[in-house]
Amino acid sequence: MTSTPNGDPASYFASLAFDRRLAEYDVRGSVAWARALGAAGVLSTDEVEQVTKGLAQISGELEEGRFPFRPELEDIHFNVESRLTELIGPLGGKLHTGRSRNDQVALDVRLFVKDAIDGVIEGLAAYRRALVDQAAGHIGTLMPGYTHLQRAQPILLAHHLLAHEEAAVRDAARFRDALVRVDVMPLGSAALAGTAYPIDREALARDLGFAEGPSRNSIDAVSDRDFIVEFEAAAALAMVHLSRLAEEVVVWSSEEFGFVEVSTDYASGSSIMPQKRNPDAAELVRGKTGRVHGHLVAMLTTLKALPLAYNRDLQEDKEGLFDTVDTLHLSLGVTAGMVRGLTFRVGRMLDASTDGFLLATELADYLAKKGAPFREAHGAVRKLVDDAISAERTLSDLTIDDYQRVSPLFEPDVLEITVESAVEARGVPGGTSRNRVRGAVEEARTRLNLE
Ligand code: ARG
């Protein structure tokens, strides 16, 4: 790295290296602004035509990757304007009438986030479909449900997978809700006080497709980056959810659990230990969650002591936002693929649910249904379990005599309690019985199809 004694202010100020990603939005905003200037009588019909033709050419250059970016021009707004002037002459300079880079950049970023939200919601839907499809194939698969990572009660694997889907449903709802506050059109706010030209801002908002219309306060419109914070917060939480699933894939694919195999595309071998298949995709999703959280904290910290209205600090909003969008998008895609490629070892899962003490709650419920106060029933079963553990036995080894020793309320039908019957007993809405879970899979599918 070369160092210059006085630093290099121009390149320090520059944002082109990253805000070039906003180019198409900058052009779209400029086309609409040219039309608005035309309607306001600032540009003639002929001028509007020339400007929009020039912008169309720029748009083509961008699409084909031959737009001549000039790093010395600081940012994307100057680049587009200067190229326009090259193409159509001094008229290009008229486009900036009544507009400031402050409302221009606010517009560009809002347009970008609107598209990003659409993409995230699509990515979430694909991930949810992967979970629901796996669930549909595992309505008959029994496994231990966990609390404190201790085997707790038998559940259906499908029920567990649909729990992850619920989190993703909330994520999608959060992004949709955030969109309402992104969907506000800031152009016409100019530097901070509002433009001095008779711009029809309602028409401009319609032209640019902003459902919530123009912003109400010009000072707020150029200062507000709440919509970025909200997007990043929703992304941070969505990554938490992916990371929690990823953590389970890591743990479940270990030899200790042996509940699942990750397909080879989503795993890697070790360069030294031939027996290994490492769950890399899951680990990376878990790992990348950290930086998405970092971007949220960075944005909040950038904003926290900023006076109104625009300050150059706000230029720092972009890199974290772009990385958040990319990381979430990629993580959703990889997680969806990884989920589709999971092979569950249903025999191992069944063994894990039958060979321990997962039916203890069921036994306590049995006594409670026979009239024992639940606390007493709990105590009796606690003793049953403790005795079995000291004798190195599990519940399935116990005889009716063992049961009756801890409570006379136990009758021979207690031996008919199984993991299946325990699951079937939980037929409340939201419970893990087969019928409920089958219904939940259908509901999840319908929900996805209605979106
Ligand atoms: N590159 C700037 C940003 O991203 C654009 C707005 C600059 N406005 C200004 N008054 N310097 O925030």
PDB file of N, CA, C and O in Angstrom, residues 200-260:
ATOM      1  N   ASP A 200     -44.656  18.655  -9.739  1.00  0.00           N
ATOM      2  CA  ASP A 200     -45.802  17.863  -9.259  1.00  0.00           C
ATOM      3  C   ASP A 200     -45.241  16.584  -8.626  1.00  0.00           C
ATOM      4  O   ASP A 200     -44.993  15.588  -9.320  1.00  0.00           O
ATOM      5  N   ARG A 201     -45.042  16.618  -7.330  1.00  0.00           N
ATOM      6  CA  ARG A 201     -44.384  15.501  -6.652  1.00  0.00           C
ATOM      7  C   ARG A 201     -45.254  14.249  -6.595  1.00  0.00           C
ATOM      8  O   ARG A 201     -44.750  13.132  -6.546  1.00  0.00           O
ATOM      9  N   GLU A 202     -46.581  14.463  -6.558  1.00  0.00           N
ATOM     10  CA  GLU A 202     -47.489  13.294  -6.576  1.00  0.00           C
ATOM     11  C   GLU A 202     -47.303  12.526  -7.891  1.00  0.00           C
ATOM     12  O   GLU A 202     -47.177  11.299  -7.896  1.00  0.00           O
ATOM     13  N   ALA A 203     -47.267  13.285  -8.979  1.00  0.00           N
ATOM     14  CA  ALA A 203     -47.100  12.659 -10.294  1.00  0.00           C
ATOM     15  C   ALA A 203     -45.737  11.968 -10.380  1.00  0.00           C
ATOM     16  O   ALA A 203     -45.608  10.863 -10.918  1.00  0.00           O
ATOM     17  N   LEU A 204     -44.735  12.622  -9.816  1.00  0.00           N
ATOM     18  CA  LEU A 204     -43.383  12.065  -9.832  1.00  0.00           C
ATOM     19  C   LEU A 204     -43.334  10.736  -9.049  1.00  0.00           C
ATOM     20  O   LEU A 204     -42.715   9.756  -9.479  1.00  0.00           O
ATOM     21  N   ALA A 205     -44.013  10.723  -7.917  1.00  0.00           N
ATOM     22  CA  ALA A 205     -44.060   9.495  -7.108  1.00  0.00           C
ATOM     23  C   ALA A 205     -44.749   8.377  -7.885  1.00  0.00           C
ATOM     24  O   ALA A 205     -44.294   7.223  -7.877  1.00  0.00           O
ATOM     25  N   ARG A 206     -45.816   8.727  -8.579  1.00  0.00           N
ATOM     26  CA  ARG A 206     -46.519   7.713  -9.392  1.00  0.00           C
ATOM     27  C   ARG A 206     -45.613   7.212 -10.505  1.00  0.00           C
ATOM     28  O   ARG A 206     -45.492   6.017 -10.740  1.00  0.00           O
ATOM     29  N   ASP A 207     -44.962   8.165 -11.165  1.00  0.00           N
ATOM     30  CA  ASP A 207     -44.086   7.830 -12.289  1.00  0.00           C
ATOM     31  C   ASP A 207     -42.991   6.844 -11.845  1.00  0.00           C
ATOM     32  O   ASP A 207     -42.625   5.922 -12.568  1.00  0.00           O
ATOM     33  N   LEU A 208     -42.481   7.036 -10.639  1.00  0.00           N
ATOM     34  CA  LEU A 208     -41.384   6.192 -10.149  1.00  0.00           C
ATOM     35  C   LEU A 208     -41.882   4.956  -9.388  1.00  0.00           C
ATOM     36  O   LEU A 208     -41.083   4.174  -8.869  1.00  0.00           O
ATOM     37  N   GLY A 209     -43.210   4.833  -9.292  1.00  0.00           N
ATOM     38  CA  GLY A 209     -43.775   3.635  -8.666  1.00  0.00           C
ATOM     39  C   GLY A 209     -43.668   3.594  -7.146  1.00  0.00           C
ATOM     40  O   GLY A 209     -43.498   2.520  -6.554  1.00  0.00           O
ATOM     41  N   PHE A 210     -43.761   4.755  -6.500  1.00  0.00           N
ATOM     42  CA  PHE A 210     -43.732   4.781  -5.027  1.00  0.00           C
ATOM     43  C   PHE A 210     -45.157   4.759  -4.482  1.00  0.00           C
ATOM     44  O   PHE A 210     -45.890   5.748  -4.571  1.00  0.00           O
ATOM     45  N   ALA A 211     -45.534   3.626  -3.895  1.00  0.00           N
ATOM     46  CA  ALA A 211     -46.918   3.418  -3.475  1.00  0.00           C
ATOM     47  C   ALA A 211     -47.370   4.383  -2.381  1.00  0.00           C
ATOM     48  O   ALA A 211     -48.557   4.688  -2.271  1.00  0.00           O
ATOM     49  N   GLU A 212     -46.434   4.852  -1.560  1.00  0.00           N
ATOM     50  CA  GLU A 212     -46.832   5.715  -0.434  1.00  0.00           C
ATOM     51  C   GLU A 212     -46.740   7.202  -0.766  1.00  0.00           C
ATOM     52  O   GLU A 212     -46.880   8.049   0.117  1.00  0.00           O
ATOM     53  N   GLY A 213     -46.467   7.522  -2.026  1.00  0.00           N
ATOM     54  CA  GLY A 213     -46.460   8.926  -2.432  1.00  0.00           C
ATOM     55  C   GLY A 213     -45.183   9.655  -2.044  1.00  0.00           C
ATOM     56  O   GLY A 213     -44.209   9.038  -1.606  1.00  0.00           O
ATOM     57  N   PRO A 214     -45.192  10.995  -2.192  1.00  0.00           N
ATOM     58  CA  PRO A 214     -43.982  11.771  -1.888  1.00  0.00           C
ATOM     59  C   PRO A 214     -43.767  11.933  -0.390  1.00  0.00           C
ATOM     60  O   PRO A 214     -44.715  11.857   0.396  1.00  0.00           O
ATOM     61  N   SER A 215     -42.518  12.148  -0.003  1.00  0.00           N
ATOM     62  CA  SER A 215     -42.201  12.388   1.414  1.00  0.00           C
ATOM     63  C   SER A 215     -42.878  13.682   1.874  1.00  0.00           C
ATOM     64  O   SER A 215     -43.104  14.597   1.078  1.00  0.00           O
ATOM     65  N   ARG A 216     -43.171  13.759   3.173  1.00  0.00           N
ATOM     66  CA  ARG A 216     -43.905  14.922   3.680  1.00  0.00           C
ATOM     67  C   ARG A 216     -43.003  16.076   4.099  1.00  0.00           C
ATOM     68  O   ARG A 216     -43.446  17.220   4.147  1.00  0.00           O
ATOM     69  N   ASN A 217     -41.750  15.764   4.467  1.00  0.00           N
ATOM     70  CA  ASN A 217     -40.894  16.808   5.026  1.00  0.00           C
ATOM     71  C   ASN A 217     -39.523  16.725   4.346  1.00  0.00           C
ATOM     72  O   ASN A 217     -38.854  15.694   4.407  1.00  0.00           O
ATOM     73  N   SER A 218     -39.132  17.834   3.712  1.00  0.00           N
ATOM     74  CA  SER A 218     -37.912  17.801   2.890  1.00  0.00           C
ATOM     75  C   SER A 218     -36.665  17.564   3.743  1.00  0.00           C
ATOM     76  O   SER A 218     -35.708  16.929   3.295  1.00  0.00           O
ATOM     77  N   ILE A 219     -36.652  18.101   4.955  1.00  0.00           N
ATOM     78  CA  ILE A 219     -35.477  17.925   5.823  1.00  0.00           C
ATOM     79  C   ILE A 219     -35.332  16.454   6.194  1.00  0.00           C
ATOM     80  O   ILE A 219     -34.256  15.855   6.088  1.00  0.00           O
ATOM     81  N   ASP A 220     -36.456  15.871   6.601  1.00  0.00           N
ATOM     82  CA  ASP A 220     -36.451  14.446   6.945  1.00  0.00           C
ATOM     83  C   ASP A 220     -36.075  13.596   5.728  1.00  0.00           C
ATOM     84  O   ASP A 220     -35.292  12.643   5.850  1.00  0.00           O
ATOM     85  N   ALA A 221     -36.592  13.971   4.577  1.00  0.00           N
ATOM     86  CA  ALA A 221     -36.399  13.127   3.382  1.00  0.00           C
ATOM     87  C   ALA A 221     -34.928  12.953   3.020  1.00  0.00           C
ATOM     88  O   ALA A 221     -34.525  11.902   2.539  1.00  0.00           O
ATOM     89  N   VAL A 222     -34.110  14.001   3.261  1.00  0.00           N
ATOM     90  CA  VAL A 222     -32.693  13.871   2.902  1.00  0.00           C
ATOM     91  C   VAL A 222     -31.842  13.352   4.066  1.00  0.00           C
ATOM     92  O   VAL A 222     -30.672  12.997   3.884  1.00  0.00           O
ATOM     93  N   SER A 223     -32.415  13.311   5.259  1.00  0.00           N
ATOM     94  CA  SER A 223     -31.666  12.837   6.439  1.00  0.00           C
ATOM     95  C   SER A 223     -31.984  11.406   6.796  1.00  0.00           C
ATOM     96  O   SER A 223     -31.205  10.748   7.482  1.00  0.00           O
ATOM     97  N   ASP A 224     -33.168  10.967   6.396  1.00  0.00           N
ATOM     98  CA  ASP A 224     -33.682   9.682   6.866  1.00  0.00           C
ATOM     99  C   ASP A 224     -32.985   8.491   6.225  1.00  0.00           C
ATOM    100  O   ASP A 224     -32.947   8.372   5.000  1.00  0.00           O
ATOM    101  N   ARG A 225     -32.433   7.639   7.076  1.00  0.00           N
ATOM    102  CA  ARG A 225     -31.934   6.348   6.596  1.00  0.00           C
ATOM    103  C   ARG A 225     -32.543   5.222   7.439  1.00  0.00           C
ATOM    104  O   ARG A 225     -32.030   4.112   7.474  1.00  0.00           O
ATOM    105  N   ASP A 226     -33.648   5.534   8.094  1.00  0.00           N
ATOM    106  CA  ASP A 226     -34.326   4.503   8.908  1.00  0.00           C
ATOM    107  C   ASP A 226     -34.640   3.263   8.075  1.00  0.00           C
ATOM    108  O   ASP A 226     -34.566   2.138   8.566  1.00  0.00           O
ATOM    109  N   PHE A 227     -35.001   3.508   6.837  1.00  0.00           N
ATOM    110  CA  PHE A 227     -35.391   2.356   5.999  1.00  0.00           C
ATOM    111  C   PHE A 227     -34.213   1.399   5.790  1.00  0.00           C
ATOM    112  O   PHE A 227     -34.419   0.203   5.611  1.00  0.00           O
ATOM    113  N   ILE A 228     -32.994   1.936   5.842  1.00  0.00           N
ATOM    114  CA  ILE A 228     -31.827   1.046   5.740  1.00  0.00           C
ATOM    115  C   ILE A 228     -31.655   0.273   7.046  1.00  0.00           C
ATOM    116  O   ILE A 228     -31.407  -0.931   7.054  1.00  0.00           O
ATOM    117  N   VAL A 229     -31.826   0.988   8.153  1.00  0.00           N
ATOM    118  CA  VAL A 229     -31.735   0.315   9.461  1.00  0.00           C
ATOM    119  C   VAL A 229     -32.780  -0.800   9.536  1.00  0.00           C
ATOM    120  O   VAL A 229     -32.475  -1.923   9.961  1.00  0.00           O
ATOM    121  N   GLU A 230     -33.988  -0.491   9.112  1.00  0.00           N
ATOM    122  CA  GLU A 230     -35.056  -1.502   9.192  1.00  0.00           C
ATOM    123  C   GLU A 230     -34.742  -2.701   8.306  1.00  0.00           C
ATOM    124  O   GLU A 230     -34.961  -3.847   8.689  1.00  0.00           O
ATOM    125  N   PHE A 231     -34.240  -2.413   7.114  1.00  0.00           N
ATOM    126  CA  PHE A 231     -33.880  -3.520   6.226  1.00  0.00           C
ATOM    127  C   PHE A 231     -32.788  -4.364   6.866  1.00  0.00           C
ATOM    128  O   PHE A 231     -32.862  -5.592   6.890  1.00  0.00           O
ATOM    129  N   GLU A 232     -31.783  -3.683   7.404  1.00  0.00           N
ATOM    130  CA  GLU A 232     -30.652  -4.421   7.981  1.00  0.00           C
ATOM    131  C   GLU A 232     -31.069  -5.168   9.256  1.00  0.00           C
ATOM    132  O   GLU A 232     -30.526  -6.242   9.549  1.00  0.00           O
ATOM    133  N   ALA A 233     -32.016  -4.604   9.987  1.00  0.00           N
ATOM    134  CA  ALA A 233     -32.493  -5.286  11.198  1.00  0.00           C
ATOM    135  C   ALA A 233     -33.277  -6.546  10.812  1.00  0.00           C
ATOM    136  O   ALA A 233     -33.097  -7.617  11.409  1.00  0.00           O
ATOM    137  N   ALA A 234     -34.118  -6.395   9.807  1.00  0.00           N
ATOM    138  CA  ALA A 234     -34.881  -7.569   9.347  1.00  0.00           C
ATOM    139  C   ALA A 234     -33.916  -8.629   8.803  1.00  0.00           C
ATOM    140  O   ALA A 234     -34.102  -9.827   9.021  1.00  0.00           O
ATOM    141  N   ALA A 235     -32.873  -8.162   8.113  1.00  0.00           N
ATOM    142  CA  ALA A 235     -31.880  -9.097   7.568  1.00  0.00           C
ATOM    143  C   ALA A 235     -31.100  -9.770   8.696  1.00  0.00           C
ATOM    144  O   ALA A 235     -30.816 -10.968   8.637  1.00  0.00           O
ATOM    145  N   ALA A 236     -30.758  -8.990   9.714  1.00  0.00           N
ATOM    146  CA  ALA A 236     -30.005  -9.546  10.844  1.00  0.00           C
ATOM    147  C   ALA A 236     -30.803 -10.675  11.502  1.00  0.00           C
ATOM    148  O   ALA A 236     -30.259 -11.734  11.834  1.00  0.00           O
ATOM    149  N   LEU A 237     -32.100 -10.459  11.646  1.00  0.00           N
ATOM    150  CA  LEU A 237     -32.938 -11.475  12.291  1.00  0.00           C
ATOM    151  C   LEU A 237     -33.147 -12.679  11.366  1.00  0.00           C
ATOM    152  O   LEU A 237     -33.135 -13.833  11.821  1.00  0.00           O
ATOM    153  N   ALA A 238     -33.308 -12.405  10.077  1.00  0.00           N
ATOM    154  CA  ALA A 238     -33.440 -13.522   9.130  1.00  0.00           C
ATOM    155  C   ALA A 238     -32.177 -14.386   9.174  1.00  0.00           C
ATOM    156  O   ALA A 238     -32.248 -15.617   9.124  1.00  0.00           O
ATOM    157  N   MET A 239     -31.017 -13.729   9.277  1.00  0.00           N
ATOM    158  CA  MET A 239     -29.758 -14.493   9.364  1.00  0.00           C
ATOM    159  C   MET A 239     -29.695 -15.282  10.673  1.00  0.00           C
ATOM    160  O   MET A 239     -29.169 -16.397  10.706  1.00  0.00           O
ATOM    161  N   VAL A 240     -30.220 -14.713  11.749  1.00  0.00           N
ATOM    162  CA  VAL A 240     -30.283 -15.464  13.018  1.00  0.00           C
ATOM    163  C   VAL A 240     -31.045 -16.777  12.788  1.00  0.00           C
ATOM    164  O   VAL A 240     -30.625 -17.848  13.228  1.00  0.00           O
ATOM    165  N   HIS A 241     -32.140 -16.668  12.061  1.00  0.00           N
ATOM    166  CA  HIS A 241     -32.962 -17.864  11.842  1.00  0.00           C
ATOM    167  C   HIS A 241     -32.229 -18.898  10.985  1.00  0.00           C
ATOM    168  O   HIS A 241     -32.253 -20.085  11.268  1.00  0.00           O
ATOM    169  N   LEU A 242     -31.570 -18.405   9.927  1.00  0.00           N
ATOM    170  CA  LEU A 242     -30.798 -19.338   9.088  1.00  0.00           C
ATOM    171  C   LEU A 242     -29.682 -19.967   9.912  1.00  0.00           C
ATOM    172  O   LEU A 242     -29.365 -21.152   9.775  1.00  0.00           O
ATOM    173  N   SER A 243     -29.087 -19.155  10.772  1.00  0.00           N
ATOM    174  CA  SER A 243     -27.968 -19.630  11.571  1.00  0.00           C
ATOM    175  C   SER A 243     -28.410 -20.681  12.600  1.00  0.00           C
ATOM    176  O   SER A 243     -27.676 -21.627  12.894  1.00  0.00           O
ATOM    177  N   ARG A 244     -29.600 -20.520  13.129  1.00  0.00           N
ATOM    178  CA  ARG A 244     -30.098 -21.515  14.089  1.00  0.00           C
ATOM    179  C   ARG A 244     -30.339 -22.853  13.391  1.00  0.00           C
ATOM    180  O   ARG A 244     -30.028 -23.915  13.927  1.00  0.00           O
ATOM    181  N   LEU A 245     -30.890 -22.797  12.195  1.00  0.00           N
ATOM    182  CA  LEU A 245     -31.057 -24.029  11.433  1.00  0.00           C
ATOM    183  C   LEU A 245     -29.684 -24.617  11.090  1.00  0.00           C
ATOM    184  O   LEU A 245     -29.454 -25.821  11.222  1.00  0.00           O
ATOM    185  N   ALA A 246     -28.772 -23.737  10.668  1.00  0.00           N
ATOM    186  CA  ALA A 246     -27.430 -24.188  10.289  1.00  0.00           C
ATOM    187  C   ALA A 246     -26.758 -24.896  11.467  1.00  0.00           C
ATOM    188  O   ALA A 246     -26.131 -25.945  11.304  1.00  0.00           O
ATOM    189  N   GLU A 247     -26.916 -24.328  12.647  1.00  0.00           N
ATOM    190  CA  GLU A 247     -26.327 -24.932  13.845  1.00  0.00           C
ATOM    191  C   GLU A 247     -26.878 -26.344  14.062  1.00  0.00           C
ATOM    192  O   GLU A 247     -26.145 -27.271  14.406  1.00  0.00           O
ATOM    193  N   GLU A 248     -28.168 -26.512  13.824  1.00  0.00           N
ATOM    194  CA  GLU A 248     -28.743 -27.856  13.982  1.00  0.00           C
ATOM    195  C   GLU A 248     -28.190 -28.820  12.943  1.00  0.00           C
ATOM    196  O   GLU A 248     -27.952 -29.997  13.237  1.00  0.00           O
ATOM    197  N   VAL A 249     -27.979 -28.313  11.722  1.00  0.00           N
ATOM    198  CA  VAL A 249     -27.409 -29.187  10.689  1.00  0.00           C
ATOM    199  C   VAL A 249     -25.999 -29.617  11.108  1.00  0.00           C
ATOM    200  O   VAL A 249     -25.622 -30.781  10.965  1.00  0.00           O
ATOM    201  N   VAL A 250     -25.242 -28.670  11.658  1.00  0.00           N
ATOM    202  CA  VAL A 250     -23.889 -29.001  12.114  1.00  0.00           C
ATOM    203  C   VAL A 250     -23.951 -30.079  13.196  1.00  0.00           C
ATOM    204  O   VAL A 250     -23.271 -31.103  13.130  1.00  0.00           O
ATOM    205  N   VAL A 251     -24.804 -29.850  14.189  1.00  0.00           N
ATOM    206  CA  VAL A 251     -24.877 -30.788  15.318  1.00  0.00           C
ATOM    207  C   VAL A 251     -25.475 -32.125  14.873  1.00  0.00           C
ATOM    208  O   VAL A 251     -24.941 -33.189  15.198  1.00  0.00           O
ATOM    209  N   TRP A 252     -26.542 -32.069  14.119  1.00  0.00           N
ATOM    210  CA  TRP A 252     -27.225 -33.305  13.719  1.00  0.00           C
ATOM    211  C   TRP A 252     -26.387 -34.153  12.770  1.00  0.00           C
ATOM    212  O   TRP A 252     -26.593 -35.357  12.655  1.00  0.00           O
ATOM    213  N   SER A 253     -25.491 -33.505  12.026  1.00  0.00           N
ATOM    214  CA  SER A 253     -24.689 -34.287  11.082  1.00  0.00           C
ATOM    215  C   SER A 253     -23.427 -34.855  11.748  1.00  0.00           C
ATOM    216  O   SER A 253     -22.663 -35.569  11.112  1.00  0.00           O
ATOM    217  N   SER A 254     -23.224 -34.521  13.016  1.00  0.00           N
ATOM    218  CA  SER A 254     -22.058 -35.084  13.716  1.00  0.00           C
ATOM    219  C   SER A 254     -22.288 -36.569  13.961  1.00  0.00           C
ATOM    220  O   SER A 254     -23.432 -37.038  13.989  1.00  0.00           O
ATOM    221  N   GLU A 255     -21.220 -37.308  14.155  1.00  0.00           N
ATOM    222  CA  GLU A 255     -21.341 -38.731  14.427  1.00  0.00           C
ATOM    223  C   GLU A 255     -22.114 -38.939  15.729  1.00  0.00           C
ATOM    224  O   GLU A 255     -22.859 -39.911  15.883  1.00  0.00           O
ATOM    225  N   GLU A 256     -21.959 -38.016  16.677  1.00  0.00           N
ATOM    226  CA  GLU A 256     -22.641 -38.150  17.970  1.00  0.00           C
ATOM    227  C   GLU A 256     -24.156 -38.197  17.789  1.00  0.00           C
ATOM    228  O   GLU A 256     -24.842 -38.986  18.419  1.00  0.00           O
ATOM    229  N   PHE A 257     -24.697 -37.323  16.945  1.00  0.00           N
ATOM    230  CA  PHE A 257     -26.137 -37.349  16.687  1.00  0.00           C
ATOM    231  C   PHE A 257     -26.449 -38.332  15.551  1.00  0.00           C
ATOM    232  O   PHE A 257     -27.281 -39.205  15.695  1.00  0.00           O
ATOM    233  N   GLY A 258     -25.798 -38.117  14.418  1.00  0.00           N
ATOM    234  CA  GLY A 258     -26.037 -38.975  13.250  1.00  0.00           C
ATOM    235  C   GLY A 258     -27.470 -38.927  12.754  1.00  0.00           C
ATOM    236  O   GLY A 258     -28.006 -39.928  12.296  1.00  0.00           O
ATOM    237  N   PHE A 259     -28.092 -37.757  12.839  1.00  0.00           N
ATOM    238  CA  PHE A 259     -29.495 -37.629  12.404  1.00  0.00           C
ATOM    239  C   PHE A 259     -29.620 -37.304  10.926  1.00  0.00           C
ATOM    240  O   PHE A 259     -30.684 -37.469  10.345  1.00  0.00           O
ATOM    241  N   VAL A 260     -28.565 -36.739  10.365  1.00  0.00           N
ATOM    242  CA  VAL A 260     -28.737 -36.237   9.003  1.00  0.00           C
ATOM    243  C   VAL A 260     -27.422 -36.318   8.244  1.00  0.00           C
ATOM    244  O   VAL A 260     -26.333 -36.258   8.837  1.00  0.00           O
TER     245      VAL A 260
END
